[in-house]
Short mmCIF file of C-alpha atoms in Angstrom, two decimals:
data_model
loop_
_atom_site.label_atom_id
_atom_site.label_comp_id
_atom_site.label_asym_id
_atom_site.label_seq_id
_atom_site.Cartn_x
_atom_site.Cartn_y
_atom_site.Cartn_z
CA UNK A 24 -7.61 -11.61 55.32
CA UNK A 25 -10.43 -9.57 53.61
CA UNK A 26 -13.71 -11.30 52.42
CA UNK A 27 -13.59 -15.05 53.23
CA UNK A 28 -17.09 -15.78 52.02
CA UNK A 29 -20.54 -14.14 51.25
CA UNK A 30 -24.27 -15.10 51.05
CA UNK A 31 -27.20 -13.83 49.18
CA UNK A 32 -30.43 -14.24 51.33
CA UNK A 33 -34.01 -12.93 51.26
CA UNK A 34 -35.87 -11.33 54.22
CA UNK A 35 -39.46 -12.59 54.26
CA UNK A 36 -40.72 -11.92 57.79
CA UNK A 37 -42.96 -14.95 57.62
CA UNK A 38 -39.86 -17.17 57.49
CA UNK A 39 -39.74 -16.54 61.37
CA UNK A 40 -42.15 -19.29 62.72
CA UNK A 41 -43.60 -16.76 65.30
CA UNK A 42 -44.44 -14.57 62.47
CA UNK A 43 -45.36 -17.09 59.76
CA UNK A 44 -47.63 -19.13 62.14
CA UNK A 45 -47.63 -22.08 59.71
CA UNK A 46 -47.37 -20.14 56.51
CA UNK A 47 -43.54 -20.63 56.58
CA UNK A 48 -44.09 -24.24 55.52
CA UNK A 49 -44.76 -22.79 51.99
CA UNK A 50 -41.31 -21.82 51.83
CA UNK A 51 -39.54 -24.71 53.55
CA UNK A 52 -36.89 -24.99 50.77
CA UNK A 53 -35.97 -21.35 51.51
CA UNK A 54 -35.71 -22.03 55.25
CA UNK A 55 -33.61 -25.09 54.72
CA UNK A 56 -31.18 -23.18 52.44
CA UNK A 57 -31.15 -20.23 54.78
CA UNK A 58 -29.96 -22.45 57.66
CA UNK A 59 -27.27 -23.98 55.36
CA UNK A 60 -26.25 -20.45 54.40
CA UNK A 61 -25.91 -19.53 58.07
CA UNK A 62 -23.81 -22.65 58.83
CA UNK A 63 -21.64 -21.62 55.79
CA UNK A 64 -20.98 -18.35 57.52
CA UNK A 65 -20.47 -19.76 61.00
CA UNK A 66 -18.12 -22.57 59.84
CA UNK A 67 -15.69 -19.93 58.30
CA UNK A 68 -15.36 -18.24 61.68
CA UNK A 69 -15.44 -14.66 60.45
CA UNK A 70 -14.22 -11.88 62.65
CA UNK A 71 -17.02 -9.50 61.40
CA UNK A 72 -20.14 -9.96 59.45
CA UNK A 73 -21.11 -7.13 56.90
CA UNK A 74 -24.76 -6.97 56.44
CA UNK A 75 -26.01 -4.94 53.42
CA UNK A 76 -29.68 -4.29 54.08
CA UNK A 77 -32.32 -2.92 51.74
CA UNK A 78 -34.33 -1.73 54.54
CA UNK A 79 -32.07 0.53 56.61
CA UNK A 80 -32.30 4.48 56.21
CA UNK A 81 -31.79 5.08 52.51
CA UNK A 82 -30.69 8.32 50.83
CA UNK A 83 -30.55 9.29 47.21
CA UNK A 84 -26.93 10.14 47.36
CA UNK A 85 -25.49 8.63 50.47
CA UNK A 86 -24.80 5.24 51.96
CA UNK A 87 -25.50 5.11 55.63
CA UNK A 88 -23.36 2.93 57.88
CA UNK A 89 -24.84 2.37 61.21
CA UNK A 90 -22.72 3.95 64.07
CA UNK A 91 -22.53 3.01 67.71
CA UNK A 92 -21.50 -0.04 69.75
CA UNK A 93 -24.66 -2.22 69.40
CA UNK A 94 -28.29 -2.31 68.25
CA UNK A 95 -31.54 -4.19 68.88
CA UNK A 96 -34.92 -4.81 67.27
CA UNK A 97 -37.88 -6.94 67.39
CA UNK A 98 -40.69 -8.21 65.19
CA UNK A 99 -43.47 -6.27 66.85
CA UNK A 100 -44.69 -4.79 63.54
CA UNK A 101 -45.13 -8.42 62.38
CA UNK A 102 -47.13 -9.48 65.39
CA UNK A 103 -44.30 -11.14 67.07
CA UNK A 104 -42.75 -8.62 69.56
CA UNK A 105 -41.42 -11.39 71.72
CA UNK A 106 -38.71 -12.34 68.99
CA UNK A 107 -35.87 -9.96 69.71
CA UNK A 108 -32.48 -9.52 68.09
CA UNK A 109 -29.49 -7.83 69.68
CA UNK A 110 -26.23 -7.31 67.76
CA UNK A 111 -22.76 -5.85 68.49
CA UNK A 112 -21.26 -3.33 65.98
CA UNK A 113 -17.68 -3.51 64.88
CA UNK A 114 -17.10 0.13 65.62
CA UNK A 115 -13.39 -0.08 64.66
CA UNK A 116 -14.36 -1.41 61.38
CA UNK A 117 -16.94 1.27 60.89
CA UNK A 118 -14.56 3.97 61.59
CA UNK A 119 -11.95 2.58 59.19
CA UNK A 120 -14.48 2.26 56.47
CA UNK A 121 -15.72 5.80 56.93
CA UNK A 122 -12.07 7.06 56.86
CA UNK A 123 -11.58 5.13 53.67
CA UNK A 124 -14.62 6.84 52.20
CA UNK A 125 -13.30 10.07 53.05
CA UNK A 126 -9.92 9.47 51.39
CA UNK A 127 -11.59 8.23 48.25
CA UNK A 128 -14.27 11.03 48.38
CA UNK A 129 -16.84 8.39 48.38
CA UNK A 130 -20.45 9.28 49.72
CA UNK A 131 -20.71 7.03 52.73
CA UNK A 132 -20.58 7.42 56.53
CA UNK A 133 -22.46 7.27 59.75
CA UNK A 134 -24.22 10.74 59.46
CA UNK A 135 -27.99 10.62 58.99
CA UNK A 136 -29.11 8.12 61.50
CA UNK A 137 -32.92 8.33 61.88
CA UNK A 138 -33.76 5.07 63.75
CA UNK A 139 -31.11 3.01 65.52
CA UNK A 140 -33.38 0.11 65.70
CA UNK A 141 -32.57 -2.93 63.59
CA UNK A 142 -34.69 -3.33 60.35
CA UNK A 143 -36.06 -6.71 59.48
CA UNK A 144 -33.71 -7.23 56.52
CA UNK A 145 -30.92 -7.22 59.09
CA UNK A 146 -32.77 -9.22 61.79
CA UNK A 147 -33.75 -12.10 59.73
CA UNK A 148 -30.32 -13.01 58.62
CA UNK A 149 -29.13 -12.32 62.27
CA UNK A 150 -31.90 -14.78 63.40
CA UNK A 151 -30.49 -17.60 61.36
CA UNK A 152 -26.89 -16.76 62.14
CA UNK A 153 -27.58 -16.73 65.77
CA UNK A 154 -29.12 -20.18 65.46
CA UNK A 155 -26.11 -21.43 63.59
CA UNK A 156 -23.75 -20.09 66.28
CA UNK A 157 -25.76 -21.80 68.97
CA UNK A 158 -23.91 -21.21 72.20
CA UNK A 159 -21.18 -19.32 70.67
CA UNK A 160 -21.29 -15.53 70.39
CA UNK A 161 -22.28 -14.09 67.23
CA UNK A 162 -19.48 -11.91 65.76
CA UNK A 163 -19.87 -8.20 65.59
CA UNK A 164 -21.67 -6.81 62.56
CA UNK A 165 -21.42 -3.78 60.36
CA UNK A 166 -24.78 -2.59 58.91
CA UNK A 167 -24.85 -0.69 55.74
CA UNK A 168 -27.81 0.64 53.87
CA UNK A 169 -28.34 1.22 50.06
CA UNK A 170 -28.73 4.46 48.15
CA UNK A 171 -30.27 5.89 45.20
CA UNK A 172 -26.81 6.08 43.47
CA UNK A 173 -26.06 3.97 40.44
CA UNK A 174 -24.93 0.43 40.54
CA UNK A 175 -21.31 1.25 39.84
CA UNK A 176 -21.26 3.26 43.16
CA UNK A 177 -22.74 0.24 44.88
CA UNK A 178 -19.99 -1.95 43.46
CA UNK A 179 -17.40 0.60 44.46
CA UNK A 180 -18.70 0.38 48.09
CA UNK A 181 -18.04 -3.38 48.05
CA UNK A 182 -14.41 -2.65 46.91
CA UNK A 183 -14.01 -0.24 49.88
CA UNK A 184 -15.48 -2.86 52.29
CA UNK A 185 -12.92 -5.32 51.01
CA UNK A 186 -10.05 -3.10 51.29
CA UNK A 187 -10.97 -2.06 54.84
CA UNK A 188 -11.07 -5.74 55.79
CA UNK A 189 -7.62 -6.07 54.27
CA UNK A 190 -6.26 -3.10 56.03
CA UNK A 191 -7.55 -4.27 59.43
CA UNK A 192 -6.60 -7.86 58.95
CA UNK A 193 -10.31 -8.77 59.46
CA UNK A 194 -11.87 -12.18 58.20
CA UNK A 195 -15.01 -10.75 56.88
CA UNK A 196 -18.25 -12.27 55.58
CA UNK A 197 -20.58 -10.19 53.42
CA UNK A 198 -24.37 -10.82 53.69
CA UNK A 199 -26.55 -9.40 50.96
CA UNK A 200 -30.05 -9.32 52.26
CA UNK A 201 -32.47 -8.75 49.61
CA UNK A 202 -35.83 -10.21 48.06
CA UNK A 203 -36.08 -10.70 44.18
CA UNK A 204 -39.03 -9.61 42.32
CA UNK A 205 -42.30 -8.59 44.16
CA UNK A 206 -44.30 -8.79 40.86
CA UNK A 207 -44.52 -12.53 40.25
CA UNK A 208 -48.23 -12.97 40.65
CA UNK A 209 -51.41 -11.07 40.11
CA UNK A 210 -52.50 -11.66 43.55
CA UNK A 211 -49.23 -10.86 45.01
CA UNK A 212 -48.32 -7.75 47.04
CA UNK A 213 -47.61 -5.65 43.88
CA UNK A 214 -49.46 -7.43 41.18
CA UNK A 215 -47.81 -9.07 38.08
CA UNK A 216 -45.32 -7.67 35.64
CA UNK A 217 -43.74 -9.86 32.88
CA UNK A 218 -40.31 -8.60 33.96
CA UNK A 219 -40.65 -9.99 37.36
CA UNK A 220 -40.25 -13.70 36.42
CA UNK A 221 -37.63 -12.65 33.91
CA UNK A 222 -35.68 -10.67 36.48
CA UNK A 223 -35.70 -13.64 38.88
CA UNK A 224 -34.57 -16.02 36.16
CA UNK A 225 -31.72 -13.74 35.10
CA UNK A 226 -30.63 -12.83 38.70
CA UNK A 227 -30.36 -16.42 39.75
CA UNK A 228 -28.48 -17.38 36.64
CA UNK A 229 -25.95 -14.62 37.16
CA UNK A 230 -25.53 -15.28 40.83
CA UNK A 231 -25.37 -19.11 40.42
CA UNK A 232 -22.46 -18.57 38.10
CA UNK A 233 -20.76 -15.84 40.11
CA UNK A 234 -20.89 -13.67 36.92
CA UNK A 235 -20.85 -10.48 38.86
CA UNK A 236 -19.95 -8.23 36.09
CA UNK A 237 -23.32 -8.90 34.58
CA UNK A 238 -25.13 -7.19 37.41
CA UNK A 239 -24.16 -4.00 36.03
CA UNK A 240 -26.03 -4.81 32.80
CA UNK A 241 -29.43 -4.68 34.50
CA UNK A 242 -31.00 -1.38 33.66
CA UNK A 243 -32.80 0.75 36.16
CA UNK A 244 -35.90 0.60 34.16
CA UNK A 245 -35.92 -3.24 34.06
CA UNK A 246 -35.28 -3.52 37.75
CA UNK A 247 -37.97 -1.01 38.72
CA UNK A 248 -40.48 -2.70 36.56
CA UNK A 249 -39.58 -6.03 38.11
CA UNK A 250 -40.20 -4.62 41.62
CA UNK A 251 -36.93 -6.14 43.10
CA UNK A 252 -35.33 -4.84 46.32
CA UNK A 253 -32.04 -6.54 46.48
CA UNK A 254 -30.17 -5.77 43.31
CA UNK A 255 -28.07 -2.97 44.83
CA UNK A 256 -27.28 -5.28 47.87
CA UNK A 257 -26.14 -7.98 45.47
CA UNK A 258 -23.98 -5.51 43.53
CA UNK A 259 -22.21 -4.39 46.83
CA UNK A 260 -21.48 -8.06 47.53
CA UNK A 261 -20.02 -8.36 44.02
CA UNK A 262 -17.68 -5.46 44.67
CA UNK A 263 -16.31 -7.22 47.74
CA UNK A 264 -15.10 -9.97 45.43
CA UNK A 265 -13.78 -7.77 42.78
CA UNK A 266 -10.65 -9.20 41.03
CA UNK A 267 -11.20 -12.55 42.46
CA UNK A 268 -12.30 -15.93 41.20
CA UNK A 269 -15.44 -17.05 43.10
CA UNK A 270 -16.98 -20.43 43.75
CA UNK A 271 -20.69 -19.74 43.48
CA UNK A 272 -23.58 -22.06 44.40
CA UNK A 273 -27.21 -21.48 44.29
CA UNK A 274 -29.21 -23.36 47.03
CA UNK A 275 -32.70 -22.53 46.46
CA UNK A 276 -35.15 -20.35 44.70
CA UNK A 277 -38.94 -20.03 45.63
CA UNK A 278 -41.79 -17.51 44.92
CA UNK A 279 -45.10 -19.04 46.20
CA UNK A 280 -46.38 -15.60 47.66
CA UNK A 281 -45.52 -13.52 44.48
CA UNK A 282 -42.08 -12.57 45.77
CA UNK A 283 -38.88 -14.15 44.73
CA UNK A 284 -36.63 -15.50 47.34
CA UNK A 285 -33.20 -16.74 46.41
CA UNK A 286 -30.31 -18.08 48.46
CA UNK A 287 -26.71 -18.42 47.20
CA UNK A 288 -23.26 -19.05 48.65
CA UNK A 289 -19.90 -17.41 47.47
CA UNK A 290 -16.37 -18.40 48.32
CA UNK A 291 -13.21 -16.70 46.90
CA UNK A 292 -10.81 -19.15 45.30
CA UNK A 293 -7.67 -17.22 44.34
CA UNK A 294 -6.58 -14.00 42.83
CA UNK A 295 -7.86 -13.79 39.29
CA UNK A 296 -5.72 -12.98 36.25
CA UNK A 297 -8.78 -11.74 34.39
CA UNK A 298 -10.04 -8.11 34.26
CA UNK A 299 -12.05 -6.91 37.20
CA UNK A 300 -15.74 -6.46 36.57
CA UNK A 301 -15.87 -2.73 37.06
CA UNK A 302 -13.04 -2.06 34.56
CA UNK A 303 -14.73 -4.57 32.18
CA UNK A 304 -17.98 -2.62 32.30
CA UNK A 305 -16.53 0.86 32.17
CA UNK A 306 -13.95 0.57 29.42
CA UNK A 307 -11.10 0.53 31.88
CA UNK A 308 -7.92 -1.47 32.03
CA UNK A 309 -6.23 -3.81 34.50
CA UNK A 310 -3.86 -3.60 37.36
CA UNK A 311 -0.11 -3.75 36.54
CA UNK A 312 -0.13 -7.49 36.86
CA UNK A 313 -3.26 -7.96 34.68
CA UNK A 314 -2.13 -6.91 31.29
CA UNK A 315 -3.74 -9.80 29.24
CA UNK A 316 -6.18 -8.45 26.68
CA UNK A 317 -5.14 -4.74 26.76
CA UNK A 318 -4.85 -3.29 23.23
CA UNK A 319 -1.87 -1.22 22.11
CA UNK A 320 -3.47 2.15 23.02
CA UNK A 321 -4.09 1.17 26.68
CA UNK A 322 -0.67 -0.52 26.98
CA UNK A 323 1.13 2.68 25.77
CA UNK A 324 -0.86 4.81 28.21
CA UNK A 325 0.19 2.38 31.04
CA UNK A 326 3.74 2.51 29.81
CA UNK A 327 3.64 6.27 29.83
CA UNK A 328 2.41 6.57 33.35
CA UNK A 329 4.37 3.82 35.01
CA UNK A 330 7.68 5.04 33.37
CA UNK A 331 7.03 8.68 34.42
CA UNK A 332 5.95 7.71 38.02
CA UNK A 333 8.88 5.48 38.49
CA UNK A 334 11.72 7.39 36.77
CA UNK A 335 10.47 10.91 36.43
CA UNK A 336 11.21 10.65 32.59
CA UNK A 337 9.03 10.18 29.64
CA UNK A 338 8.87 6.74 28.09
CA UNK A 339 10.21 6.12 24.60
CA UNK A 340 7.87 4.65 21.97
CA UNK A 341 7.97 0.93 21.50
CA UNK A 342 9.05 -0.39 18.28
CA UNK A 343 6.05 -2.68 17.62
CA UNK A 344 3.40 0.09 17.45
CA UNK A 345 0.97 -0.12 14.53
CA UNK A 346 1.07 2.35 11.53
CA UNK A 347 -2.19 4.06 12.58
CA UNK A 348 -0.70 5.27 15.95
CA UNK A 349 2.38 6.34 14.31
CA UNK A 350 1.12 8.09 11.24
CA UNK A 351 -2.12 9.54 12.16
CA UNK A 352 -2.73 12.62 14.26
CA UNK A 353 -5.83 13.21 16.51
CA UNK A 354 -6.73 14.76 19.86
CA UNK A 355 -6.56 12.15 22.69
CA UNK A 356 -7.75 11.97 26.36
CA UNK A 357 -5.96 9.61 28.73
CA UNK A 358 -7.96 8.85 31.87
CA UNK A 359 -6.93 7.06 35.10
CA UNK A 360 -9.30 5.40 37.63
CA UNK A 361 -8.51 3.84 40.89
CA UNK A 362 -11.11 1.60 42.52
CA UNK A 363 -13.69 2.92 40.00
CA UNK A 364 -12.98 6.55 40.92
CA UNK A 365 -11.49 9.16 38.66
CA UNK A 366 -7.83 9.66 39.57
CA UNK A 367 -6.73 11.96 36.65
CA UNK A 368 -7.87 12.85 33.08
CA UNK A 369 -6.07 15.07 30.76
CA UNK A 370 -6.50 15.36 26.86
CA UNK A 371 -6.07 17.50 23.76
CA UNK A 372 -8.95 18.65 21.79
CA UNK A 373 -6.76 19.03 18.71
CA UNK A 374 -3.59 17.07 18.08
CA UNK A 375 -0.47 18.87 19.74
CA UNK A 376 2.15 16.17 18.61
CA UNK A 377 3.11 14.43 15.51
CA UNK A 378 1.21 11.22 16.09
CA UNK A 379 -1.56 9.57 18.21
CA UNK A 380 1.09 7.57 19.95
CA UNK A 381 3.06 10.64 20.97
CA UNK A 382 -0.25 12.19 22.08
CA UNK A 383 -0.90 9.22 24.42
CA UNK A 384 2.63 9.47 25.95
CA UNK A 385 2.30 13.15 26.56
CA UNK A 386 -1.18 13.15 27.92
CA UNK A 387 -0.55 10.07 30.00
CA UNK A 388 2.24 11.90 31.80
CA UNK A 389 -0.11 14.97 32.29
CA UNK A 390 -2.93 12.68 33.56
CA UNK A 391 -0.67 11.20 36.36
CA UNK A 392 1.08 14.34 37.28
CA UNK A 393 -0.64 17.43 35.95
CA UNK A 394 -4.28 17.19 36.67
CA UNK A 395 -4.91 20.07 39.18
CA UNK A 396 -7.82 18.29 40.78
CA UNK A 397 -5.50 15.39 42.16
CA UNK A 398 -2.27 14.97 43.63
CA UNK A 399 0.44 13.21 41.52
CA UNK A 400 0.12 9.49 41.23
CA UNK A 401 2.48 7.69 43.63
CA UNK A 402 4.35 4.46 42.79
CA UNK A 403 2.29 2.63 45.38
CA UNK A 404 -0.83 3.35 43.45
CA UNK A 405 0.34 1.92 40.12
CA UNK A 406 -0.98 -1.65 40.61
CA UNK A 407 -4.44 -0.43 41.37
CA UNK A 408 -4.87 2.03 38.33
CA UNK A 409 -7.22 1.47 35.44
CA UNK A 410 -6.64 3.22 32.09
CA UNK A 411 -8.81 4.59 29.34
CA UNK A 412 -7.69 6.16 26.11
CA UNK A 413 -10.17 8.15 23.99
CA UNK A 414 -9.06 9.09 20.46
CA UNK A 415 -11.24 12.02 19.23
CA UNK A 416 -12.74 12.14 15.75
CA UNK A 417 -12.80 15.40 13.76
CA UNK A 418 -15.01 18.09 15.30
CA UNK A 419 -18.16 18.98 13.20
CA UNK A 420 -19.98 22.31 13.53
CA UNK A 421 -23.59 21.95 14.42
CA UNK A 422 -26.30 24.69 14.70
CA UNK A 423 -28.43 23.11 17.40
CA UNK A 424 -28.14 21.01 20.44
CA UNK A 425 -30.80 18.75 18.98
CA UNK A 426 -27.98 17.20 16.89
CA UNK A 427 -26.14 16.05 19.99
CA UNK A 428 -26.57 12.55 21.59
CA UNK A 429 -25.09 12.40 25.11
CA UNK A 430 -24.11 8.75 24.58
CA UNK A 431 -22.73 9.07 21.08
CA UNK A 432 -21.28 12.46 20.71
CA UNK A 433 -18.87 14.59 22.77
CA UNK A 434 -19.45 18.31 22.72
CA UNK A 435 -17.15 21.35 22.24
CA UNK A 436 -18.48 24.77 23.24
CA UNK A 437 -16.54 27.92 22.30
CA UNK A 438 -16.77 31.71 22.83
CA UNK A 439 -13.66 33.48 21.26
CA UNK A 440 -10.70 31.86 22.65
CA UNK A 441 -12.52 30.02 25.41
CA UNK A 442 -13.31 26.46 24.67
CA UNK A 443 -14.66 23.45 26.86
CA UNK A 444 -14.99 20.01 25.89
CA UNK A 445 -16.82 17.02 27.42
CA UNK A 446 -16.41 13.45 26.26
CA UNK A 447 -19.57 11.36 25.40
CA UNK A 448 -21.03 8.58 27.56
CA UNK A 449 -19.67 9.64 30.90
CA UNK A 450 -21.08 8.33 34.29
CA UNK A 451 -23.57 10.78 35.83
CA UNK A 452 -24.11 12.90 32.65
CA UNK A 453 -27.54 11.70 31.34
CA UNK A 454 -28.78 14.70 29.33
CA UNK A 455 -27.43 17.03 26.49
CA UNK A 456 -28.25 20.16 28.53
CA UNK A 457 -26.16 18.84 31.43
CA UNK A 458 -23.32 17.97 28.87
CA UNK A 459 -23.27 21.49 27.41
CA UNK A 460 -23.55 23.01 30.98
CA UNK A 461 -20.43 21.18 32.20
CA UNK A 462 -18.49 22.10 29.08
CA UNK A 463 -19.45 25.69 29.57
CA UNK A 464 -18.16 25.63 33.21
CA UNK A 465 -14.89 23.91 32.13
CA UNK A 466 -14.43 26.76 29.50
CA UNK A 467 -15.46 29.54 31.97
CA UNK A 468 -18.42 30.53 29.69
CA UNK A 469 -21.44 31.87 31.53
CA UNK A 470 -24.88 30.34 30.96
CA UNK A 471 -26.09 33.60 29.39
CA UNK A 472 -23.34 33.85 26.90
CA UNK A 473 -23.53 32.62 23.35
CA UNK A 474 -21.46 29.59 22.36
CA UNK A 475 -20.60 27.87 19.13
CA UNK A 476 -21.39 24.11 19.25
CA UNK A 477 -19.30 21.36 17.79
CA UNK A 478 -19.86 17.51 18.15
CA UNK A 479 -17.35 14.74 17.78
CA UNK A 480 -17.18 11.01 18.18
CA UNK A 481 -14.53 8.97 20.00
CA UNK A 482 -12.92 5.57 19.64
CA UNK A 483 -12.73 4.35 23.22
CA UNK A 484 -9.94 1.98 24.11
CA UNK A 485 -9.83 0.02 27.34
#
């Protein structure tokens, strides 16, 4: 059944009456919206509730999934130790999610537990959910922490959660527990920053429209200056709805204490015929059933891969190709991604065939069957592949790395017959030195060996 609904909620401890001791009346609108969100979950009768929390153990390069059969916590650190929360964990879901992460080589799992006690960003939604369920038993939960990895990895985690729910036949609800900006007022907990109110305005607009792809447009610098704590959790929620039309509704927004609190509801409507958000923001393509909007370069790459995987033979060139693809020669890289992760990438630095079109056909076949880092693509994977085609411009000799720009230019390093290439604007490559270092390793050129440097631009299709 996969993800049946989701909620975005804050976690101010003072919303609990025993903690707030009257102060909670200042956020009565948030409290009312929270109760409505909890009923929205309970009315849907999920089998499992996935809680993505900003205050579980957090690592720079790892998503921690809480292990075990159950957990508990209390609000003693907020002067209300008598308020206790106990939850059951869905250990079967946790195991399946960890196994999916291993298969996808995704950095998530149960290792690294520091404190099994529940954090307040988990307990506060659980408090309202327990209230909504009244005498009924609260479903088991899966508690997942955030990481220091980029937003695309958080989005990918959401996709893995959704796929795990699908595989297990679970009706799952996703709860993204996160506050908005902590820098709304000079007398607030972290002072004032002009990006604080702007962040809250933008995030409430994005989430109220269910425009999840726009979450990836928030820069790290902007989010950091705004002092938010929930953006990564919201991005995981977004990934859970990847490829679906979503009905979104904002219930409330308040910030009287200098911290923004937003409550939103999300419900999937149907399978969407538009591109998924991750592909849209990464220059990728669509699944086999989502071909609307692809340009001729990407359509040809898809044709090359699907024909070869299904028949074992190279595709023939379609008759309707434009003249540029048929009459011009250039190096071409064809890349395949599955659920946002690289699945194959092969290309040519210089043209090896008579045209760009034939270069795409040849390299598409190589990307799906000849990349030594991956097993050949299977027919079952075809609906989930995303395609990218990079057409290389002419290489230009340069005398210094200062003439490189990691976002604009790709680099070619060479020493004799050894040559290594790295495309521009790749995820995880943020500096010219890193770009050159990777290109050296690909060519088998040591760091102490001299190299000739060349730069090139690409036209990226997707």
